[in-house]
Short mmCIF file of C-alpha atoms in Angstrom, two decimals:
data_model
loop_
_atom_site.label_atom_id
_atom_site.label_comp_id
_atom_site.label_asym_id
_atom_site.label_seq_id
_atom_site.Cartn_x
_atom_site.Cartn_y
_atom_site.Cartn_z
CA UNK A 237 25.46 -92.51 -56.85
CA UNK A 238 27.73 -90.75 -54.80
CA UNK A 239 28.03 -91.30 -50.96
CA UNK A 240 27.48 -94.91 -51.28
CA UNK A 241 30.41 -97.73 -51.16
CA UNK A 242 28.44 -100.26 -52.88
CA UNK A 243 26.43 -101.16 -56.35
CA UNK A 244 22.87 -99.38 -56.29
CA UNK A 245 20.10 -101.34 -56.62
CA UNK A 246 18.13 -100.80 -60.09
CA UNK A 247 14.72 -101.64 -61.40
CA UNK A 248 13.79 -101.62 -64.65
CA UNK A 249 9.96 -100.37 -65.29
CA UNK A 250 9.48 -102.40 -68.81
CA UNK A 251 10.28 -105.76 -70.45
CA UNK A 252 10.25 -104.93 -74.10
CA UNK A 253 12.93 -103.74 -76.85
CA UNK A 254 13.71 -100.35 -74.73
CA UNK A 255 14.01 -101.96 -71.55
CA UNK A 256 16.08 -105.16 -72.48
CA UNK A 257 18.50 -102.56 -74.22
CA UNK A 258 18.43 -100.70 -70.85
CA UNK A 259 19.60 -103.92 -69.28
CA UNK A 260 21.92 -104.68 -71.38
CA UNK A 261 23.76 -100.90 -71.08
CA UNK A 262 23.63 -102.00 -67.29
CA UNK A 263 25.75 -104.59 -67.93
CA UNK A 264 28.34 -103.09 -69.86
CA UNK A 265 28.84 -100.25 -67.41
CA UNK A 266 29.49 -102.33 -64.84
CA UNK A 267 31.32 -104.71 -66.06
CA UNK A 268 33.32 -101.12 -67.50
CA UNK A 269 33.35 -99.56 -63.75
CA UNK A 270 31.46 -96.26 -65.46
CA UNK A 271 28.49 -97.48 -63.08
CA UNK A 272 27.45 -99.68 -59.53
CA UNK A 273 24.78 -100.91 -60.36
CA UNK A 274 22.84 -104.14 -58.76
CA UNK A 275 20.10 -104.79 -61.45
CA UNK A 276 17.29 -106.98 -59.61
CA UNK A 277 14.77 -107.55 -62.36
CA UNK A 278 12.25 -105.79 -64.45
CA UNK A 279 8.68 -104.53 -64.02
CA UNK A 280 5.57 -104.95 -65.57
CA UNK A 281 2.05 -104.85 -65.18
CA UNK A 282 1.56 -107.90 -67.38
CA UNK A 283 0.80 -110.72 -65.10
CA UNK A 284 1.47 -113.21 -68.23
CA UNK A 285 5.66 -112.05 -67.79
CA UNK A 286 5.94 -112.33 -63.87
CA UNK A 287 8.57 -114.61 -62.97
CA UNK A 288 9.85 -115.22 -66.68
CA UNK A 289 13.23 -115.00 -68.30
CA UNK A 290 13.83 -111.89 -70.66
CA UNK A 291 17.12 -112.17 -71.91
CA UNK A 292 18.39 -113.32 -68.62
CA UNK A 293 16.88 -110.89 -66.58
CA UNK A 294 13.81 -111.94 -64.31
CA UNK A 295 10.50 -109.91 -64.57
CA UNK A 296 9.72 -109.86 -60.84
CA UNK A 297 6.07 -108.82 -60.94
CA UNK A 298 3.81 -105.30 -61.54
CA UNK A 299 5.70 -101.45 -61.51
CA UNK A 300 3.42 -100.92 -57.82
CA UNK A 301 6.63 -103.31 -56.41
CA UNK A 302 8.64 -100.12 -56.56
CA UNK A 303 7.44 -99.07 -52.86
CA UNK A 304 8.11 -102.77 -51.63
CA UNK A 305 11.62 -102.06 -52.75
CA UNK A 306 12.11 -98.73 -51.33
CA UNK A 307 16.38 -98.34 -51.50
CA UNK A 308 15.92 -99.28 -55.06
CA UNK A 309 16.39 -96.60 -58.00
CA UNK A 310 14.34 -96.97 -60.96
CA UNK A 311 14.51 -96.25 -64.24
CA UNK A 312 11.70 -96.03 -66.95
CA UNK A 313 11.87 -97.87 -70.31
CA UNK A 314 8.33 -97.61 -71.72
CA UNK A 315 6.73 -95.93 -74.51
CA UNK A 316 6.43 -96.24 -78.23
CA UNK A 317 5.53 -93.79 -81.54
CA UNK A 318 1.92 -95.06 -81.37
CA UNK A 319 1.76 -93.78 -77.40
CA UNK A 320 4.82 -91.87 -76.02
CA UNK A 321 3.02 -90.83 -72.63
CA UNK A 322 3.62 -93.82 -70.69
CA UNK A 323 6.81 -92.36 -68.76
CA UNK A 324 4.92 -89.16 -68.01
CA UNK A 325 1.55 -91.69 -67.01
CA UNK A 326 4.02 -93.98 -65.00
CA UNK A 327 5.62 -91.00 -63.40
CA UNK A 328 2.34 -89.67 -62.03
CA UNK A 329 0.79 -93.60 -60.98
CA UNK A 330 4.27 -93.99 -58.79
CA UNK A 331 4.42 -90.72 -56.99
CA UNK A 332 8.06 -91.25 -55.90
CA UNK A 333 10.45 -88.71 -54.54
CA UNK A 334 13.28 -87.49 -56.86
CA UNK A 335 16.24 -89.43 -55.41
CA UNK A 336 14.62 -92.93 -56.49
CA UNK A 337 15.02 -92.14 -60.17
CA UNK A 338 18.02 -93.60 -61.72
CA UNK A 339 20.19 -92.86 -64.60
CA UNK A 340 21.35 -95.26 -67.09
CA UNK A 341 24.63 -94.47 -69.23
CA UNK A 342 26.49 -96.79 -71.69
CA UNK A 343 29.92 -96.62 -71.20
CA UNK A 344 30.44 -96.15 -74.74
CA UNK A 345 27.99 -92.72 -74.53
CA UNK A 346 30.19 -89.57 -75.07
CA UNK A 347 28.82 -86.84 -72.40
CA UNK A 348 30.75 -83.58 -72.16
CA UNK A 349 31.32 -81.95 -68.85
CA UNK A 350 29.66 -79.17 -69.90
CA UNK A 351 26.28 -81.11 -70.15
CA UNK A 352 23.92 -81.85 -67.71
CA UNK A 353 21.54 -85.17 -67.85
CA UNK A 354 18.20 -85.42 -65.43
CA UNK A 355 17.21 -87.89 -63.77
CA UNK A 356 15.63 -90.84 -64.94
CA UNK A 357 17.37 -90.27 -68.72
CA UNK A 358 18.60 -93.43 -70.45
CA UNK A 359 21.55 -93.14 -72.58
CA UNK A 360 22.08 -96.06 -75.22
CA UNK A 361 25.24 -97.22 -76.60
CA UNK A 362 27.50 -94.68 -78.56
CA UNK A 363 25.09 -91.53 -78.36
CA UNK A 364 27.01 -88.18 -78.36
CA UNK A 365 26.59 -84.95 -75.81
CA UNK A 366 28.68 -82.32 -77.21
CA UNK A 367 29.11 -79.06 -75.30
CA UNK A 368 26.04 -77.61 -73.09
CA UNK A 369 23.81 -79.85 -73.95
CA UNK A 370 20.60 -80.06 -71.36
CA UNK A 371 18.54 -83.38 -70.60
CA UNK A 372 14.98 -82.97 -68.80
CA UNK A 373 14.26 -86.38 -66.81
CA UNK A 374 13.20 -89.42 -67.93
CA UNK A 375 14.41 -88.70 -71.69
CA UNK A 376 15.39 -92.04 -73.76
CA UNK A 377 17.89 -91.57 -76.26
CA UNK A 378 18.80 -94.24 -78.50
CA UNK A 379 22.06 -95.33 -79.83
CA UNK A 380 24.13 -93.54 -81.78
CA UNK A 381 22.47 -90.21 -81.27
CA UNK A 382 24.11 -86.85 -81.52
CA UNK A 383 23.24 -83.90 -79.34
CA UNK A 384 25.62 -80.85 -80.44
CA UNK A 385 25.91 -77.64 -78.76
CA UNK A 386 23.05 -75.66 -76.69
CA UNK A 387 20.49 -78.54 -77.57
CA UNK A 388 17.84 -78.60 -74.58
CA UNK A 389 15.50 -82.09 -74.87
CA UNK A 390 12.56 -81.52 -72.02
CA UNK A 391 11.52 -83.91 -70.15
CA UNK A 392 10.12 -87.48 -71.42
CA UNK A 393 11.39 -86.96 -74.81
CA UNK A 394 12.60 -89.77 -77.01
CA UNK A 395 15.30 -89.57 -79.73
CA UNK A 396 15.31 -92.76 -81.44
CA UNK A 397 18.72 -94.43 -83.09
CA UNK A 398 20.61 -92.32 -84.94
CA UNK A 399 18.77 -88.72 -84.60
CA UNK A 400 20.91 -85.76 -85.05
CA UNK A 401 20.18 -82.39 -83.72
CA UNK A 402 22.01 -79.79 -84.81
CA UNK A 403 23.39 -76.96 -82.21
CA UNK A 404 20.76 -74.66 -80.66
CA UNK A 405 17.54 -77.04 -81.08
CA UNK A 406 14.92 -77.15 -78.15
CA UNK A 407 12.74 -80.35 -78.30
CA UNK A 408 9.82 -80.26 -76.06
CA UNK A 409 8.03 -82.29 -73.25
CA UNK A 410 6.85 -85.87 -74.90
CA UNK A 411 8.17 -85.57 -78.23
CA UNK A 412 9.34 -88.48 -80.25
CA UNK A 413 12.06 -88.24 -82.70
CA UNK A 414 12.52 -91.48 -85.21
CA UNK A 415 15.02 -93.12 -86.37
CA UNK A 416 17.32 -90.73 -88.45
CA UNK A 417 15.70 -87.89 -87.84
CA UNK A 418 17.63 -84.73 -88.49
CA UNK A 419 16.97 -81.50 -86.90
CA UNK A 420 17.91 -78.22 -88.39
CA UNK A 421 20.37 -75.75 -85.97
CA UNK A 422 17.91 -73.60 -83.71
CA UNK A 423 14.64 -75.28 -84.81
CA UNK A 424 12.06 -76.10 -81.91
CA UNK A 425 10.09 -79.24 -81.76
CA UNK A 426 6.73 -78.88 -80.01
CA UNK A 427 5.76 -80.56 -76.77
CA UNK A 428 3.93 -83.84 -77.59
CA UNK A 429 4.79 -84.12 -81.00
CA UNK A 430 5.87 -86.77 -83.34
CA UNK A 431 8.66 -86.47 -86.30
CA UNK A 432 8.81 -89.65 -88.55
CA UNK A 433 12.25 -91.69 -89.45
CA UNK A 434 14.29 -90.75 -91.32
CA UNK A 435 12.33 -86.95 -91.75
CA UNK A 436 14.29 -83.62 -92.16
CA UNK A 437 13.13 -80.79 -90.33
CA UNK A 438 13.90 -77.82 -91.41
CA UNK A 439 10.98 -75.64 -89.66
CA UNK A 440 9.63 -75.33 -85.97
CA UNK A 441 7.08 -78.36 -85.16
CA UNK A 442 3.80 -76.98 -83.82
CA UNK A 443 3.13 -78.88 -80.19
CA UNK A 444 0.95 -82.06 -80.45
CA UNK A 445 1.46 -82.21 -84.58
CA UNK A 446 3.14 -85.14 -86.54
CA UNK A 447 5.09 -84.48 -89.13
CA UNK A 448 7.21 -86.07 -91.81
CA UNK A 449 9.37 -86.58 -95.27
CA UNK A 450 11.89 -84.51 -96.03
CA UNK A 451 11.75 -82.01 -95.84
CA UNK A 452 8.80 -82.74 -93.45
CA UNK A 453 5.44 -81.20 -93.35
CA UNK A 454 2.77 -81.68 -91.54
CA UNK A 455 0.70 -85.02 -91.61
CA UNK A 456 -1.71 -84.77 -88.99
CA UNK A 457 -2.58 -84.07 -85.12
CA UNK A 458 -0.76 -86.48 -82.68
CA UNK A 459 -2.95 -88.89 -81.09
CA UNK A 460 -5.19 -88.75 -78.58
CA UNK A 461 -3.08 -89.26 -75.57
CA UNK A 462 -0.43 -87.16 -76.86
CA UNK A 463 -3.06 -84.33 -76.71
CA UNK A 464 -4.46 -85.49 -73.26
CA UNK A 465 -0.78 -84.65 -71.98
CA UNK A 466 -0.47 -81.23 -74.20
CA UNK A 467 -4.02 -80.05 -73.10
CA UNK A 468 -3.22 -80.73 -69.48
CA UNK A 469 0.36 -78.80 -69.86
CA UNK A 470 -1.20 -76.08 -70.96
CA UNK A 471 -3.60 -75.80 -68.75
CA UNK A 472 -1.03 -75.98 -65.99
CA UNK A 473 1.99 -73.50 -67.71
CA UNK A 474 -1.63 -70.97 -67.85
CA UNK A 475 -2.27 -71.43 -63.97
CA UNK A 476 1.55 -70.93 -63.63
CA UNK A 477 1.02 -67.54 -65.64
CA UNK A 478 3.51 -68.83 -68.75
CA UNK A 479 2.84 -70.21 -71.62
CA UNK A 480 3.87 -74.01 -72.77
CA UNK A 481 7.02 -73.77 -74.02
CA UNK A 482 9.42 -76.10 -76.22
CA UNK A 483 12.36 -76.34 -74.06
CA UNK A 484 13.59 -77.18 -70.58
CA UNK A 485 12.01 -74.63 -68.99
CA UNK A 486 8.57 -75.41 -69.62
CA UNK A 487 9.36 -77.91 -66.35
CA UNK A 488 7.01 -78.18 -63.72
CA UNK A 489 8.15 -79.21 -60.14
CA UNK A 490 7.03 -82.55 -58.85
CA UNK A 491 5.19 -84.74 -60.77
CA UNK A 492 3.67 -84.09 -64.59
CA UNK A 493 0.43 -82.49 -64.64
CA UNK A 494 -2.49 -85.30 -64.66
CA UNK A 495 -4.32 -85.84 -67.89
CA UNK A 496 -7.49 -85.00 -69.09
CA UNK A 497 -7.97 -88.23 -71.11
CA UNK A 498 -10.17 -90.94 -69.51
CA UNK A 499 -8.10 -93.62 -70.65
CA UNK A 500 -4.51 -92.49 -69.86
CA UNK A 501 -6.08 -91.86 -66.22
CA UNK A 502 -6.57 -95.05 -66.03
CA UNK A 503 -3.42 -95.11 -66.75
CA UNK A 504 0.36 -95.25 -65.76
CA UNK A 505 -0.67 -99.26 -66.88
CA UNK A 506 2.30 -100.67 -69.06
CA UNK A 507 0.66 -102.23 -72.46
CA UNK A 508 2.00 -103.67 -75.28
CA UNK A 509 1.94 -100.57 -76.88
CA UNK A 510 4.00 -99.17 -74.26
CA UNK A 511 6.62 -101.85 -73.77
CA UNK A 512 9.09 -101.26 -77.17
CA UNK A 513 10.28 -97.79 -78.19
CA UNK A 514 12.72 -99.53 -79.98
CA UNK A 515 10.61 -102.26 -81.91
CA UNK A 516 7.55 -100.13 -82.80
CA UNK A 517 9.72 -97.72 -85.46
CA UNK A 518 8.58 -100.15 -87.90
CA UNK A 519 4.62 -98.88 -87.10
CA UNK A 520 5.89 -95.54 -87.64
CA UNK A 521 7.05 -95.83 -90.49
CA UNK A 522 4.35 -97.60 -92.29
CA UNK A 523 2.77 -94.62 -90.97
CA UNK A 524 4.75 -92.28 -92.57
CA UNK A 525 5.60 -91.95 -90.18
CA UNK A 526 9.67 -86.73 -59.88
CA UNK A 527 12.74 -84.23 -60.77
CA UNK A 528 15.69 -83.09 -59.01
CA UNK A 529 18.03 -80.94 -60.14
CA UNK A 530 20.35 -82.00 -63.57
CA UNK A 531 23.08 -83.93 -63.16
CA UNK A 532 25.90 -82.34 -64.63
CA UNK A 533 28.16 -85.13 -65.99
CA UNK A 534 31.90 -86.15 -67.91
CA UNK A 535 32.14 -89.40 -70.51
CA UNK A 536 30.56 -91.20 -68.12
CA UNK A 537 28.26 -91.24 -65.14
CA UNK A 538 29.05 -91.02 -61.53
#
């Protein structure tokens, strides 16, 4: 936010659990000074929420209203275990340059200088970035998360309350970490995959696979968007001549690479199931459950 005198002006793309937590970090950074931001409502393709309340903050009509408010940033707070694509989907549907995304850090988040965050990331109350830690864009993490050293999250991941990683882990594009998760030091988990709460994984996750327990196995295949995503990655790391990756360089430039799946096409829509990343890590467990360059940033964000 440098270069400008004045608060930003911030959209929120959501009105669940993630994105009322969102608002509420917004809050307490600038009433801390760690941010400027002017937070003018939330977005959602609902037409039931236009024009209502949530907690305060007014849902001001469909996510398309991001090009009738073109100095606004925006910020992404959809998704849950049952569908984690809906940031990549939403991503592709808005088509906007890099310098619209925004980045959202609570001022109680603890982000060395040594780490870099991408744009779009969310950073929840009292999450921890050690030393050289690497954020992709658009990557949610949840509160009271720890990142230690040389962790790399790719883009659109989600690491839900209280995951730890320990140092050296590379979680790939999509993947959704549950609540309590713990990661094992130099482990990689796959692009588009799914760990359950509370799991311990002690082994590399296989792209597009969810696993579980502790310490976790395999359960199944992810679902059927989550493999949309992972089919059309691969498809574009082969035309790029490398293969998928789990880390932060399996980046493309510009936008995600469209899907294969009919229905995610469709797509970018927010749903119910794509409205609380937060509220859905109940389903999991009954289960058994654009980009410009990083951001390299101290305690708190510029």
């Amino acid at each position: 936010m440098s270069g400008r005198s004045g608060p930003r002006d911030l959209l929120i793309a959501g009105a669940g659990g993630f994105a009322r937590e969102t608002a509420q970090a917004v809050a307490a950074a600038v009433a801390a000074g760690t941010q400027h931001w002017r937070l003018l409502g939330h977005l959602d393709d609902d037409p039931a929420l236009h024009g209502r309340l949530v907690d305060g903050v007014t849902v001001l009509g469909g996510c398309e209203l991001v090009h009738e408010l073109p100095d606004a940033q925006v910020v992404l707070c959809v998704g849950s275990p049952r569908d984690h694509t809906g940031r990549a989907r939403l991503v592709r549907r808005l088509g906007l340059p890099d310098e619209r995304w925004g980045t959202v850090v609570h001022p109680s988040a603890s982000v060395s200088a040594s780490s870099e965050v991408g744009p779009g990331c969310v950073l929840l109350a009292h999450c921890v970035l050690t030393a050289a830690v690497r954020l992709g864009a658009h990557v949610a993490v949840m509160p009271h998360t720890v990142l230690t050293h040389d962790d790399e999250v790719a883009d659109f991941a989600t690491l839900a309350s209280g995951v730890r990683l320990a140092g050296g882990v590379r979680v790939g594009r999509g993947a959704y970490l549950g609540s309590g998760a713990l990661v094992r030091e130099s482990t990689r988990v796959g692009a588009w995959s799914l760990v359950g709460m509370g799991s311990v994984v002690l082994r590399d996750v296989p792209p597009g696979e969810v696993w579980a327990g502790s310490p976790a196995r395999r359960l199944r295949a992810a679902g059927a968007p989550e493999r949309a995503e992972l089919v059309a990655m691969t498809v574009a790391a082969g035309r790029a001549g490398h293969g998928p990756g789990t880390g932060r360089g399996e980046r493309t430039e510009g936008a995600a690479p469209a899907s294969h799946d009919g229905a995610a096409a469709e797509a970018g829509r927010i749903g119910p199931d794509d409205r609380d990343d937060q509220d859905d890590q109940d389903d999991q467990d009954n289960d058994t459950a654009g980009h410009g360059p990083a951001v390299r940033m101290g305690r708190s964000a510029r």
